Structures are given as structure tokens and as C-alpha cells.
Backbone as ProteinMPNN parsed JSONL, in Angstrom:
{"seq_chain_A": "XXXXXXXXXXXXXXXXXXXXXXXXXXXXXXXXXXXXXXXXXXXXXXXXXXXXXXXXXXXXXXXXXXXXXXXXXXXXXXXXXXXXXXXXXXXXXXXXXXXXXXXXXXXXXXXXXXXXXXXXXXXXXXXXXXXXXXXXXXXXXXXXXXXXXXXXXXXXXXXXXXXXXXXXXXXXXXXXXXXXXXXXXXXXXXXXXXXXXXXXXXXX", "coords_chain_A": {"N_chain_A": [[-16.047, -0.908, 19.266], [-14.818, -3.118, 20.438], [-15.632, -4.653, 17.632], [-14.247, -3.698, 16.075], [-11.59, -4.552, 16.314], [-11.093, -7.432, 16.173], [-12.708, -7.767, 13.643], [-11.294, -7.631, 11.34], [-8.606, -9.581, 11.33], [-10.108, -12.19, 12.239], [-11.705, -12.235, 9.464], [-9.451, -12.904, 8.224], [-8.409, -14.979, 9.236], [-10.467, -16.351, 8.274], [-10.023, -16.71, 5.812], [-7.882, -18.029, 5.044], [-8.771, -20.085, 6.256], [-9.26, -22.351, 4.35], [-7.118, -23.262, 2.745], [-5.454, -23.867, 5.068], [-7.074, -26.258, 5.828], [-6.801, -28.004, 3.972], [-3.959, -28.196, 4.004], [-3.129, -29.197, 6.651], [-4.338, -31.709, 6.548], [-2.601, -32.432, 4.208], [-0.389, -32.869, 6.244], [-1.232, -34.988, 7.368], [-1.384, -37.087, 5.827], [0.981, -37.316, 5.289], [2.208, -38.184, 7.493], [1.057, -40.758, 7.794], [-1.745, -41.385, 7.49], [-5.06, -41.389, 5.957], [-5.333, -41.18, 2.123], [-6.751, -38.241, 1.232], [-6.665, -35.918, -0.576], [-6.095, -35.272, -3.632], [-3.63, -36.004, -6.32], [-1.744, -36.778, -4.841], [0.393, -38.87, -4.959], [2.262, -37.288, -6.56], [2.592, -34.688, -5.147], [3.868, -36.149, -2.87], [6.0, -36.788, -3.459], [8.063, -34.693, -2.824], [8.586, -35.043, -0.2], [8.967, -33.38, 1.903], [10.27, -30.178, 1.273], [7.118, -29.854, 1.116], [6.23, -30.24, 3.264], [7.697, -28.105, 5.011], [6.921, -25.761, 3.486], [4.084, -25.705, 4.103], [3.792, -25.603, 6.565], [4.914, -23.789, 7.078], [3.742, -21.389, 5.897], [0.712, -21.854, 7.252], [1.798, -21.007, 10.048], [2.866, -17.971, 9.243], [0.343, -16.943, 8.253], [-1.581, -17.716, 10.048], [-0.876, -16.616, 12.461], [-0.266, -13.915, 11.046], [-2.448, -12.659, 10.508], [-3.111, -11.769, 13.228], [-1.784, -8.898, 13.462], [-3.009, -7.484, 12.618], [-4.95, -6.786, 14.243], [-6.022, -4.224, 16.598], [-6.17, -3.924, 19.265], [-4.325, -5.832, 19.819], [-1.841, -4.767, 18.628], [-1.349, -2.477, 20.125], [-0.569, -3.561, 22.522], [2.155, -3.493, 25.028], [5.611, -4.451, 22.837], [3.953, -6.589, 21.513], [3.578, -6.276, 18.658], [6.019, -6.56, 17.886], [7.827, -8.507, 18.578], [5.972, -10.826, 17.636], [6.234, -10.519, 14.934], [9.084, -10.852, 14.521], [8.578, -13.375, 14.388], [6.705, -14.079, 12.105], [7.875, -12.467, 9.496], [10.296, -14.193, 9.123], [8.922, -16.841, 8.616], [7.385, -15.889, 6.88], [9.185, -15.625, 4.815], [10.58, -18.395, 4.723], [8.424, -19.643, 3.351], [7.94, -18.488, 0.982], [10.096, -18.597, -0.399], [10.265, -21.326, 0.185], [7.976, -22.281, -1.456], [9.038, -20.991, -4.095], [10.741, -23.116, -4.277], [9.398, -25.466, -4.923], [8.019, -24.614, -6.85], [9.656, -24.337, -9.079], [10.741, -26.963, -9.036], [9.357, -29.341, -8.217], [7.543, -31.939, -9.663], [5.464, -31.634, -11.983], [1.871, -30.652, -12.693], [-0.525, -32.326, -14.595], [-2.318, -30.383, -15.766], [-0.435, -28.157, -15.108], [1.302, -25.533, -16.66], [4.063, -23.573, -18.31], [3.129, -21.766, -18.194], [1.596, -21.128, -16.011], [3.882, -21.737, -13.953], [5.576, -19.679, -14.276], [3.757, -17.517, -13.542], [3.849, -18.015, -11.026], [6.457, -18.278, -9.579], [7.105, -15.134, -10.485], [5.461, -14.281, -8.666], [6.214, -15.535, -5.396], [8.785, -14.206, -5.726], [8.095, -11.504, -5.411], [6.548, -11.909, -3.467], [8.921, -12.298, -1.38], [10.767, -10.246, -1.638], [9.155, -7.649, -0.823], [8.663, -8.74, 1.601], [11.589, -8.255, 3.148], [11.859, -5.583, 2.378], [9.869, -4.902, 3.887], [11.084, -5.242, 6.422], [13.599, -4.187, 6.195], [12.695, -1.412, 6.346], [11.604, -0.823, 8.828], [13.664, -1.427, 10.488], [15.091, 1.145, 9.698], [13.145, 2.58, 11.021], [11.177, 3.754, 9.651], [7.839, 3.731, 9.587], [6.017, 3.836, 7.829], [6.828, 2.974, 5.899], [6.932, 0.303, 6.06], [5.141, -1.027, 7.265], [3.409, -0.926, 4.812], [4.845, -2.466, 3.204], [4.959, -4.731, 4.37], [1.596, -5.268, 4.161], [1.878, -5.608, 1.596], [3.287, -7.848, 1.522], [2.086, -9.908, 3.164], [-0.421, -10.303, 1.969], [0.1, -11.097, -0.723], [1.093, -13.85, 0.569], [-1.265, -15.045, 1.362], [-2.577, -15.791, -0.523], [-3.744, -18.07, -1.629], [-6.055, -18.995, -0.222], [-7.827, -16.649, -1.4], [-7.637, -18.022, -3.966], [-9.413, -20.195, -3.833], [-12.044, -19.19, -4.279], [-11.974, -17.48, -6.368], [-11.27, -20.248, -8.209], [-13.154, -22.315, -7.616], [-15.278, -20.828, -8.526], [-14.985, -20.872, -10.823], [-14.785, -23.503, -11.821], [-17.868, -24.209, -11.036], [-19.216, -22.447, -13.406], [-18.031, -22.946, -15.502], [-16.634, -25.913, -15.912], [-14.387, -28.651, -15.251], [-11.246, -27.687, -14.542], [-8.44, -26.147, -16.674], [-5.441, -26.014, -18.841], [-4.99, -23.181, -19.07], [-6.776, -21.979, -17.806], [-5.969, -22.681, -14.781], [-3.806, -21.501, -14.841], [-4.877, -18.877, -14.79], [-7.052, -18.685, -12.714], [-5.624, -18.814, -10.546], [-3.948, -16.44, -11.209], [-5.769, -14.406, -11.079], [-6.818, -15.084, -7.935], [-4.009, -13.936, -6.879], [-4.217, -11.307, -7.954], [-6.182, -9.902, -7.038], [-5.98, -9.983, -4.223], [-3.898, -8.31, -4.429], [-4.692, -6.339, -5.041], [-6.76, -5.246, -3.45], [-4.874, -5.382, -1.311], [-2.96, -2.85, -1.706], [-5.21, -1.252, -1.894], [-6.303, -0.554, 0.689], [-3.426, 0.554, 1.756], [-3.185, 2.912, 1.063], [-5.875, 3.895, 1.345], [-5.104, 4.465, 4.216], [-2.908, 5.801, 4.066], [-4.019, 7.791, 3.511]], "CA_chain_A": [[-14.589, -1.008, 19.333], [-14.565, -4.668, 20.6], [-16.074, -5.387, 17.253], [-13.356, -3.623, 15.203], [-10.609, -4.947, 16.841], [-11.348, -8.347, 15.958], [-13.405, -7.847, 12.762], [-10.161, -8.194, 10.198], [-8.522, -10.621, 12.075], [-11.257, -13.305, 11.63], [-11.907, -12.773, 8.328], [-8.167, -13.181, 7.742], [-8.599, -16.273, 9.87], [-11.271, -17.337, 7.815], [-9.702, -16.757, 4.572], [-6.601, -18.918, 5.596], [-8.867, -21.794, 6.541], [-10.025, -23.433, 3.332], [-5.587, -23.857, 2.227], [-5.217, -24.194, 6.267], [-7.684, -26.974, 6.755], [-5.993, -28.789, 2.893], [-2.19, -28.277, 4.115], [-3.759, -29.921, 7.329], [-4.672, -32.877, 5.715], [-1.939, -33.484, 3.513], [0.566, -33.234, 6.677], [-1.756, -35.774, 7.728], [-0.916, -38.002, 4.519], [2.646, -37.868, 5.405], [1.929, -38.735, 9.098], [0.114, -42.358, 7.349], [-3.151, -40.599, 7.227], [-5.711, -41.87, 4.841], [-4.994, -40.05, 1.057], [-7.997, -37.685, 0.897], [-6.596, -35.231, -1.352], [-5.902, -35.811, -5.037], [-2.301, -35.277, -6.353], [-1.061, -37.031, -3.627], [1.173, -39.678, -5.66], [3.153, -36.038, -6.768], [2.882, -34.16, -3.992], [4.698, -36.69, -1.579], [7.287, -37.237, -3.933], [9.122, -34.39, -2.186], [7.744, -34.457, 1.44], [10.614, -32.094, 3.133], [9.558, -29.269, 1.191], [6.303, -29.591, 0.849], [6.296, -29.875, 4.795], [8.361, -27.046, 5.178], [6.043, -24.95, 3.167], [2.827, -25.736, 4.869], [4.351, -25.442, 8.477], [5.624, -22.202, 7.136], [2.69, -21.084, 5.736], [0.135, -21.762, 8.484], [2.514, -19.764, 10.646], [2.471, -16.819, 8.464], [-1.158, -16.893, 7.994], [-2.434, -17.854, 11.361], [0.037, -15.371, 13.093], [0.262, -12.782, 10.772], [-3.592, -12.189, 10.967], [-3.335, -11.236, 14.601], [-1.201, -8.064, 13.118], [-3.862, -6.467, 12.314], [-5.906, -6.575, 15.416], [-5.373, -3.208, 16.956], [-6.033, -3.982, 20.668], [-2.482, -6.402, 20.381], [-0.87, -4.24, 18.304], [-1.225, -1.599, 20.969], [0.356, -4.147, 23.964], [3.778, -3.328, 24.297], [5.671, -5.508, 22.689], [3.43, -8.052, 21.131], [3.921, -6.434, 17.533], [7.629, -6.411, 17.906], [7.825, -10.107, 19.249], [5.103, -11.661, 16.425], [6.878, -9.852, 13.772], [9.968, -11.673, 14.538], [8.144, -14.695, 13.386], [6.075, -13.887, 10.786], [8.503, -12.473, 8.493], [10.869, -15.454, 8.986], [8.027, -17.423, 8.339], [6.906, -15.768, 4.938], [9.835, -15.813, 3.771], [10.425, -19.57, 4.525], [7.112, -19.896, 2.686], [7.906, -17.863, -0.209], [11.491, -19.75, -0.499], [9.88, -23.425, -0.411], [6.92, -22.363, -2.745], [10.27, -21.129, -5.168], [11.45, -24.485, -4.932], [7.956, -26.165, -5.403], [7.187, -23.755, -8.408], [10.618, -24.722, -9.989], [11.419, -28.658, -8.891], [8.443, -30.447, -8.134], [6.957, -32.428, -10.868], [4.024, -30.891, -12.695], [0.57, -31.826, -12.817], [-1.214, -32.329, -16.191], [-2.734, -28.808, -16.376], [0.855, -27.048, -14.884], [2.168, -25.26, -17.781], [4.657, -22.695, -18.533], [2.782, -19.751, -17.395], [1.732, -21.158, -14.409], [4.808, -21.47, -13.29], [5.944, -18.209, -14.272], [3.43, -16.707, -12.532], [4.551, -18.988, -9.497], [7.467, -17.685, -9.435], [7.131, -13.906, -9.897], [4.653, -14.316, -7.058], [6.894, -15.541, -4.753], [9.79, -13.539, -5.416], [7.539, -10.299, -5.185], [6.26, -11.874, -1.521], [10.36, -12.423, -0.46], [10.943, -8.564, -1.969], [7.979, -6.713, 0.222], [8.948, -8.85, 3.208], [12.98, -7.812, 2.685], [11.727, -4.177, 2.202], [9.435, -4.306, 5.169], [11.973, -5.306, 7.985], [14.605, -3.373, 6.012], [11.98, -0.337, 6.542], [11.617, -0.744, 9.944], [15.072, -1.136, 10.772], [15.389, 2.6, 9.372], [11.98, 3.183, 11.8], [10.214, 4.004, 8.513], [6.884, 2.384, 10.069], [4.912, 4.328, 7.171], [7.036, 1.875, 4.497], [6.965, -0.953, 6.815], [3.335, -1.255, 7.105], [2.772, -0.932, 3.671], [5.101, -3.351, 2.071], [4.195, -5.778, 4.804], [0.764, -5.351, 3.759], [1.847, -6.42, 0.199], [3.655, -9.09, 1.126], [0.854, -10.825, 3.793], [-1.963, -10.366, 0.832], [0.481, -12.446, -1.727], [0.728, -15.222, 1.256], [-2.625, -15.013, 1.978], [-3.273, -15.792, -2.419], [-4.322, -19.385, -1.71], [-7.632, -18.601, 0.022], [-8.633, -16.529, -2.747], [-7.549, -18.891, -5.155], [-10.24, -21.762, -3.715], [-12.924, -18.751, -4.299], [-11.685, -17.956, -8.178], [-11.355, -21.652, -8.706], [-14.571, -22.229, -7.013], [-15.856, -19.824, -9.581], [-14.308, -20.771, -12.601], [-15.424, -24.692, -11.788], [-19.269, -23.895, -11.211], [-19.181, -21.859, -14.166], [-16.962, -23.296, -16.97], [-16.165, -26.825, -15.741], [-13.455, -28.939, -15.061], [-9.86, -26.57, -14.804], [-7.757, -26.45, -18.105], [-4.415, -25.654, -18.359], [-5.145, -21.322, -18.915], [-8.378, -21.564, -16.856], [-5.907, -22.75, -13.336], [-3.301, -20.02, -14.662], [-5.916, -17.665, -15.589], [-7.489, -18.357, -11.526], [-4.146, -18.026, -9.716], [-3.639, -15.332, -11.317], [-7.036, -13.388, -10.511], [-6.761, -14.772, -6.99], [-2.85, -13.012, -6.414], [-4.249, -10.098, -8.394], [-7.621, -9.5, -6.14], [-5.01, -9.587, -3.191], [-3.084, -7.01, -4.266], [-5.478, -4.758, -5.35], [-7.321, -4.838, -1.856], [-3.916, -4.957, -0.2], [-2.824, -1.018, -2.189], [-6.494, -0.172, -1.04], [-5.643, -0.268, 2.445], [-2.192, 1.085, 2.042], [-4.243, 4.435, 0.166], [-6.962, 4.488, 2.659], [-4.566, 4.146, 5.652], [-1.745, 7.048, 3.887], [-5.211, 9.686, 3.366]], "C_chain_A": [[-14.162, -2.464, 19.437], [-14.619, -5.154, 18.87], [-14.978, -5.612, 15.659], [-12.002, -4.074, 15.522], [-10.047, -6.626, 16.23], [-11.982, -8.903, 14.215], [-12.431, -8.636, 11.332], [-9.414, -9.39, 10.551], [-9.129, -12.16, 12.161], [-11.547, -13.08, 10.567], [-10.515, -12.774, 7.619], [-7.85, -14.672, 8.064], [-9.481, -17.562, 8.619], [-10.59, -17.888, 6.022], [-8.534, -17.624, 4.15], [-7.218, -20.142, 6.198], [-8.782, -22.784, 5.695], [-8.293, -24.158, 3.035], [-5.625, -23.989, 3.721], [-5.745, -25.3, 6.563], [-6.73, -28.148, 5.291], [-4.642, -28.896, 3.364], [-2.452, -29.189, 5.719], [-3.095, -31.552, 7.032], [-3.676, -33.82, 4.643], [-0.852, -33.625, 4.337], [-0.153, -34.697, 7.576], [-1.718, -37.016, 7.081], [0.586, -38.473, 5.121], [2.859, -38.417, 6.723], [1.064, -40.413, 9.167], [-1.18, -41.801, 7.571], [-3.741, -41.271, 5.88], [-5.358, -40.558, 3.539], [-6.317, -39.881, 0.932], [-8.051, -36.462, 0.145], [-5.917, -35.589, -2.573], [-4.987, -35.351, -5.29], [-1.858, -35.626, -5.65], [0.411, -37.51, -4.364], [2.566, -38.165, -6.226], [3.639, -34.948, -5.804], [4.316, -34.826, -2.693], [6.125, -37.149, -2.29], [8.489, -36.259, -3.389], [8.893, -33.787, -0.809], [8.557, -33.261, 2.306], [10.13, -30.967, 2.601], [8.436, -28.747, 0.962], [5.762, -29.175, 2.936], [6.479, -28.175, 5.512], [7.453, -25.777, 4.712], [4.856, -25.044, 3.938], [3.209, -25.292, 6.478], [4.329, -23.734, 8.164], [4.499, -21.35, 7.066], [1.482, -20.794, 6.57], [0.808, -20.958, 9.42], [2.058, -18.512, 10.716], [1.159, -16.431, 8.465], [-2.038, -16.65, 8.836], [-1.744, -16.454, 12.227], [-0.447, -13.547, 12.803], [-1.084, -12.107, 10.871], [-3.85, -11.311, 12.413], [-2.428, -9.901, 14.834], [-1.91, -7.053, 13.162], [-5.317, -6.15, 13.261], [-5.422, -5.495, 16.444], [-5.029, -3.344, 18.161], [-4.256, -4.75, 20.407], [-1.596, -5.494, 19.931], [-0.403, -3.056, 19.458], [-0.185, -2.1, 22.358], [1.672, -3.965, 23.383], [4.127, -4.883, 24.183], [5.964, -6.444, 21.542], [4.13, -7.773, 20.001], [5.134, -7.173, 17.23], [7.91, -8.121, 17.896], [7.14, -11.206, 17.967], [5.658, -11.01, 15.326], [8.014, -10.662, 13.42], [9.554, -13.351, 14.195], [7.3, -14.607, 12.532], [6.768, -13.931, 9.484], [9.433, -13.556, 8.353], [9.867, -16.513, 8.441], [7.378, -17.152, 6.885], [8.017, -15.994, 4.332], [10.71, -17.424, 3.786], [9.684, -19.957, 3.66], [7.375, -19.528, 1.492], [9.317, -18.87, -0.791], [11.016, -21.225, -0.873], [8.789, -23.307, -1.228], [8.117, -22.06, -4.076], [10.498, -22.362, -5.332], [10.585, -25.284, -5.201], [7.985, -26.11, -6.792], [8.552, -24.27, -9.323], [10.864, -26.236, -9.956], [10.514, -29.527, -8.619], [7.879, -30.829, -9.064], [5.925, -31.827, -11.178], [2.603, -31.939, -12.472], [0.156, -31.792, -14.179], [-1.811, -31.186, -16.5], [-1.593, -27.981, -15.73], [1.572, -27.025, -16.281], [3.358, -24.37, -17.539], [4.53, -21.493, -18.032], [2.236, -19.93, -16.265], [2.572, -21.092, -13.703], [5.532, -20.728, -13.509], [5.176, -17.114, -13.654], [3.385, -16.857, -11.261], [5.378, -17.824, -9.444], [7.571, -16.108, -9.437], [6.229, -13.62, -8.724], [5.704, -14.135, -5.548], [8.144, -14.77, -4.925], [9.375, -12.318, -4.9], [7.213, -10.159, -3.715], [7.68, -11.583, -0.717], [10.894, -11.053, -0.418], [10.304, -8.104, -0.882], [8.405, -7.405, 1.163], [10.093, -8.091, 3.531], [12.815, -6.363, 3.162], [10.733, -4.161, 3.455], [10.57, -4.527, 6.172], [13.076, -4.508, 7.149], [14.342, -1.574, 6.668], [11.805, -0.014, 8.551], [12.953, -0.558, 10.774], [15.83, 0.256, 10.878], [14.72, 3.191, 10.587], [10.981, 4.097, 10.704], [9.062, 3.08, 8.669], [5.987, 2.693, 8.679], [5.484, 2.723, 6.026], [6.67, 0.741, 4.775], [5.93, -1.559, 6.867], [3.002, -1.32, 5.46], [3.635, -2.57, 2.716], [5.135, -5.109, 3.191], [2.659, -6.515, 4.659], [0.8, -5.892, 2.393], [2.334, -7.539, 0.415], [2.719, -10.51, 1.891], [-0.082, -10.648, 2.38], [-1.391, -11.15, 0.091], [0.681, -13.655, -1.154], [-0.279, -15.64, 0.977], [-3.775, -15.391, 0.428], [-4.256, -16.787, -2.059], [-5.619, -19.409, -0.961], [-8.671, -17.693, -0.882], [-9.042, -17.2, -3.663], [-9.149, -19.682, -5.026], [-11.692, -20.537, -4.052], [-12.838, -18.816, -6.182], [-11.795, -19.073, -8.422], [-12.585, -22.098, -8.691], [-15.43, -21.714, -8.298], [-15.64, -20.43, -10.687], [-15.148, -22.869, -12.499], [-17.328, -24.85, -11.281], [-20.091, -23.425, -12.312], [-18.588, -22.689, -15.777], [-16.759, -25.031, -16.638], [-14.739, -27.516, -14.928], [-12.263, -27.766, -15.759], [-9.124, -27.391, -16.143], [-6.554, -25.984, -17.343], [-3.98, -23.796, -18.107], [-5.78, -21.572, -17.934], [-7.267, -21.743, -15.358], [-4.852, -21.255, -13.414], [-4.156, -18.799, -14.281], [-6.701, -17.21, -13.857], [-6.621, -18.076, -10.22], [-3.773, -17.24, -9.879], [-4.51, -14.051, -10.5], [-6.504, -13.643, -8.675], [-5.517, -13.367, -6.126], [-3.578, -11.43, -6.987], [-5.294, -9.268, -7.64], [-7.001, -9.224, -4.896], [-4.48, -8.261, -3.213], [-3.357, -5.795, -4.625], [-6.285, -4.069, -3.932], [-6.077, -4.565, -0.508], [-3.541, -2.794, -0.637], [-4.142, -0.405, -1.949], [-6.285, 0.028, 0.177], [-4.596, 0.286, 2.468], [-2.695, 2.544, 1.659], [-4.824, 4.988, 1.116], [-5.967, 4.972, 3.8], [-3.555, 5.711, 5.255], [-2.794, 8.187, 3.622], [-5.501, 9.929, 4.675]], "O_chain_A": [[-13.322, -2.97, 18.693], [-13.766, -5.991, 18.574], [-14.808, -6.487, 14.81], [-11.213, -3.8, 14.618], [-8.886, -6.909, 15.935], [-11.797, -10.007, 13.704], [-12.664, -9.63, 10.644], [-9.733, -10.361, 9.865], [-8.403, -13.154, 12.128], [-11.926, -14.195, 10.205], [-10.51, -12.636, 6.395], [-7.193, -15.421, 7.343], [-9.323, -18.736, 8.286], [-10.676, -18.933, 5.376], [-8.306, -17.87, 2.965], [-6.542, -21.089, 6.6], [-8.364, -23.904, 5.988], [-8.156, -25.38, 3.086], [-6.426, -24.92, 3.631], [-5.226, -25.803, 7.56], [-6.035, -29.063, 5.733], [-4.118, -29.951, 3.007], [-1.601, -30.077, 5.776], [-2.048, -32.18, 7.192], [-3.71, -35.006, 4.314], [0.012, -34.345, 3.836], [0.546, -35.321, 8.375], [-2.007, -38.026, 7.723], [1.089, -39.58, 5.316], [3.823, -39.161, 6.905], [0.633, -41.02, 10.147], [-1.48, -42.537, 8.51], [-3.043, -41.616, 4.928], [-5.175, -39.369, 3.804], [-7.096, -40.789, 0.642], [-9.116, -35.851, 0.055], [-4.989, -36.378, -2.392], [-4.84, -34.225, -4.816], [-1.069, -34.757, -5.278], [1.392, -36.767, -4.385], [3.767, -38.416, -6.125], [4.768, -34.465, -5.712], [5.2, -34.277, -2.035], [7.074, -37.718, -1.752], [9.653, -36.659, -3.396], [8.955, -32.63, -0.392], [8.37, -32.529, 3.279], [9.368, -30.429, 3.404], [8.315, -27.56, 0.66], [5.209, -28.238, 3.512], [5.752, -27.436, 6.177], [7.272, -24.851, 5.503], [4.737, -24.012, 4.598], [2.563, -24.585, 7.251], [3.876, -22.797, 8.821], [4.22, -20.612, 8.011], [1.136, -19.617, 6.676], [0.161, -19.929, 9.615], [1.328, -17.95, 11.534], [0.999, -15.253, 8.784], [-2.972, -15.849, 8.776], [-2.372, -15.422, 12.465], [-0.743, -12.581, 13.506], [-1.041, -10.957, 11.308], [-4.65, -10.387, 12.559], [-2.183, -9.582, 15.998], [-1.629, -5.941, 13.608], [-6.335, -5.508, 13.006], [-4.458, -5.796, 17.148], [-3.882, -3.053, 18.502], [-3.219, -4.207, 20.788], [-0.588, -5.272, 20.602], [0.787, -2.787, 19.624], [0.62, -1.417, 22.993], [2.19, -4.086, 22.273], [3.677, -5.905, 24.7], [6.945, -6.883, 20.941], [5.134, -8.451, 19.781], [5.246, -8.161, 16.504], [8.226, -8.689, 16.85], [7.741, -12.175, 17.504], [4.851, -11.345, 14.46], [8.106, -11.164, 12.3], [10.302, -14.251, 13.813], [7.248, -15.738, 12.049], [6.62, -14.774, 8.599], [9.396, -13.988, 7.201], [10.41, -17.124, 7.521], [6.992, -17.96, 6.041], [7.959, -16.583, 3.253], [11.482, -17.618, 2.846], [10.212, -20.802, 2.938], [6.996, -20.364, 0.672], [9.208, -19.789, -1.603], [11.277, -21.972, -1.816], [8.54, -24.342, -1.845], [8.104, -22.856, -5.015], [10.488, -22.828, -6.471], [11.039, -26.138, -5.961], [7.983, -26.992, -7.651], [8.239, -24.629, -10.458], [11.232, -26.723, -11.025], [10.87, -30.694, -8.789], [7.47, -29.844, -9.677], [5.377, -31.375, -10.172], [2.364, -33.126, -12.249], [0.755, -30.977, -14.88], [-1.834, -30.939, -17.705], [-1.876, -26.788, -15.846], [2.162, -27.925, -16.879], [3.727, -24.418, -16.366], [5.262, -20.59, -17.627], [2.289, -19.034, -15.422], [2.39, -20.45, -12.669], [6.567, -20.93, -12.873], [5.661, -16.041, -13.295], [2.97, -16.029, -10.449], [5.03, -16.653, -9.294], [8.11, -15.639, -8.435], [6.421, -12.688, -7.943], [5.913, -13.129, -4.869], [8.68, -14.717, -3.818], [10.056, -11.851, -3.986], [7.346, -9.205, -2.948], [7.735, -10.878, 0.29], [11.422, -10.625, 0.608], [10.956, -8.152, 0.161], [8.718, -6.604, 2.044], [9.829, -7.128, 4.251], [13.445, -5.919, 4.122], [10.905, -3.144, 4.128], [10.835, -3.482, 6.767], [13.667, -3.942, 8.069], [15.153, -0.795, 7.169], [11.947, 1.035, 9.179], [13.172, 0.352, 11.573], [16.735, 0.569, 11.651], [15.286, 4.072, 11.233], [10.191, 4.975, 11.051], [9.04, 1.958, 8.164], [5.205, 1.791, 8.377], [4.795, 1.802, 5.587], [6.099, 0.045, 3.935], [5.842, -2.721, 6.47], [2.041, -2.033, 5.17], [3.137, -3.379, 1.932], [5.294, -6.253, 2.765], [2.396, -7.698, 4.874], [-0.136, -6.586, 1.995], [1.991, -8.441, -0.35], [2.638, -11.66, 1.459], [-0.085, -11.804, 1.958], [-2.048, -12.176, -0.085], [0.569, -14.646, -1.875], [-0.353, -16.668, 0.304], [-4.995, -15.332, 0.276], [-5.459, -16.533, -2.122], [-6.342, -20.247, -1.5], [-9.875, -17.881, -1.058], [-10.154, -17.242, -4.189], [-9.923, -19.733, -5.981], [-12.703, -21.239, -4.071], [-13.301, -19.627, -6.983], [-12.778, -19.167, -9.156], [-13.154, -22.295, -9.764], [-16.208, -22.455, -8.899], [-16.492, -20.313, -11.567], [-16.041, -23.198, -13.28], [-17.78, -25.994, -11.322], [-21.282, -23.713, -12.422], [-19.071, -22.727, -16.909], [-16.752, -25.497, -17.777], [-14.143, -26.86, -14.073], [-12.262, -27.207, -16.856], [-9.159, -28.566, -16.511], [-6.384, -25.693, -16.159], [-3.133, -23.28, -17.377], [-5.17, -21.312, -16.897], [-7.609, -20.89, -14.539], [-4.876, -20.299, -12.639], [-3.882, -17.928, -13.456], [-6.941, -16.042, -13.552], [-6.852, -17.376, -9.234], [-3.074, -16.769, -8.982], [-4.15, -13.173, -9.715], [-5.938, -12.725, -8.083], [-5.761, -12.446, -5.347], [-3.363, -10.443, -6.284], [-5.238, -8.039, -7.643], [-7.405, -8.202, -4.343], [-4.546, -7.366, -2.371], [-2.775, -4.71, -4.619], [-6.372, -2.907, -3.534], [-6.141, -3.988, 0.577], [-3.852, -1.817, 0.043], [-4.248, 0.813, -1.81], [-6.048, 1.179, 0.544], [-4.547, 0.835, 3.568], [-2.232, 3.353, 2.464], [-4.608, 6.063, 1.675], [-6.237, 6.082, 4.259], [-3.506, 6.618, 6.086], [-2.449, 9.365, 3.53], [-6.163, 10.919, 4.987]]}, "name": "protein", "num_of_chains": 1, "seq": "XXXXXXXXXXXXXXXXXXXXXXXXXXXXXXXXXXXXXXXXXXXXXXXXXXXXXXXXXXXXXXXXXXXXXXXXXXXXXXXXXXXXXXXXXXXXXXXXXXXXXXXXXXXXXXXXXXXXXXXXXXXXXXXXXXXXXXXXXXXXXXXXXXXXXXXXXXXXXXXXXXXXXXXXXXXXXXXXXXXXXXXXXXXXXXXXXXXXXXXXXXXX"}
């Protein structure tokens, strides 16, 4: 019991380190920090929301993991209380990745369909959050749970991503301009296929 309590939880933890320990690092750039991530020169060109996103993000991520640890969910309460910042928090996150995915300068492999699949990303995360606290509000916990579950797994993309990418650069080489679409995509899509497995398992 100890072991399930904890089990998802840490590997939600873990899966939120690799973009947790990078968003780190580049608020560490903007703090005069040595530049140790590449893309900087673009990145800092609009520090406020790139800030804003990472703060938000880590939040979401670090937080929202501890959702799914049954022992807290059980204290009265806690859910209720960490809920109230989570979803504010994704959907900060989902909001300043919108304005990323539309206004920040490109990089040399951001095309067209990357940032179209930016963007329906994040609107789909701001939707499922919307529809979970709308759901709850009713006391529809069955919806609530579920489209919270979709919308933490499309946060939660960017730790996939560094595995797809990972993959696709061991394999194939240096990223093209399909190949980073082509691994942002897989990562959001590997999310949301394991997030509707749990919503399945959990409604049988």
C-alpha cells in the first residue's frame, strides 16, 4: 500500500524533471546565470513570458503529481486546496505557451505545423482544464477526474518529448524541421493515449 501510494507520483515527478531541471536553468539565464542552454539569444528576447510559463509550469507539474497519490487525496481537504492551484496554474501555462507558440520568434527548424500543433495542444489543455472545474462545480467527480486527467498528460507533453527526441536523435540524427514536429507530436500523442487508458481502466 505504502508502495502504491507513492508509485505514480514519482514517476510523474520523474517525468517532469528532465523540462523541470531545463526551465530551471534558463530562469537561471535570466537571473545572470551562465548561458548553458542553446536558443538562448531567442528565448530571452521575451523574458516575461517565458518566465511566466516555466513558473507556471513547474507548479502544475510538481503539484499536480501529488493528485494522484491516494493517501493525500484521502486527507480532508488537501485535494480541494491543491486543486485550487493547479488548475490556475495549467491554465496560466497553457495561456503563455499560446502566446509563445504564436509571438515568439521561431527557430530555424519551427515551421508551420509545428506551430499548429502548438497551438491545438494548448487550447485542448485550457478546454479539459475549463471542463474539469466546470465538472466539479456540478459535483460530476466521474467527468472531473477524467478531463483533468487529459489535461495534466498534455502539460506533462514536455517530458515525453525529451524521450521521442532522444529517440529520433540517436536514431536519425540531428532534428529537421518534420522530424521536431513529427516528435512533439508523438510525445502529446503517447500522453494522451496513456492518459484515456486510465480514464477506461478507472470507469470499468
Amino acid at each position: 500500500m505504502r508502495t502504491s501510494n507513492w508509485l505514480v507520483p514519482g514517476a510523474l515527478l520523474l517525468l517532469a524533471a528532465v523540462p523541470g531541471i531545463a526551465g530551471s536553468l534558463r530562469l537561471a539565464e535570466f537571473a545572470g546565470g551562465a548561458q548553458v542552454l542553446p536558443d538562448s539569444e531567442r528565448i530571452t528576447s521575451a523574458p516575461l513570458p517565458v518566465i511566466v510559463h516555466i513558473v507556471s509550469v513547474l507548479v502544475f507539474s510538481v503539484l499536480g503529481a501529488f493528485q494522484f497519490a491516494p493517501r493525500l487525496r484521502r486527507r480532508r481537504g488537501w485535494h480541494r486546496v491543491a486543486g485550487r492551484v493547479v488548475v490556475p496554474a495549467g491554465l496560466v501555462a497553457a495561456l503563455s505557451g499560446l502566446w509563445l507558440s504564436l509571438f515568439l520568434p521561431r527557430s530555424p527548424i519551427d515551421g508551420d505545423a509545428t506551430a499548429a500543433v502548438r497551438v491545438v495542444v494548448v487550447v485542448y489543455m485550457a478546454v479539459s482544464l475549463c471542463l474539469g472545474l466546470a465538472a466539479v462545480l456540478r459535483r460530476d467527480f466521474a467527468r472531473h477526474r477524467a478531463w483533468m486527467i487529459r489535461g495534466y498528460a498534455i502539460g506533462m507533453g514536455a517530458g515525453t518529448q525529451a524521450f521521442t527526441q532522444g529517440f529520433w536523435l540517436a536514431t536519425a540524427g540531428p532534428l529537421t524541421m518534420w522530424g521536431k514536429t513529427g516528435t512533439l507530436a508523438a510525445g502529446w500523442l503517447i500522453n494522451i493515449a496513456v492518459a484515456e487508458w486510465v480514464i477506461r481502466r478507472t470507469r470499468s
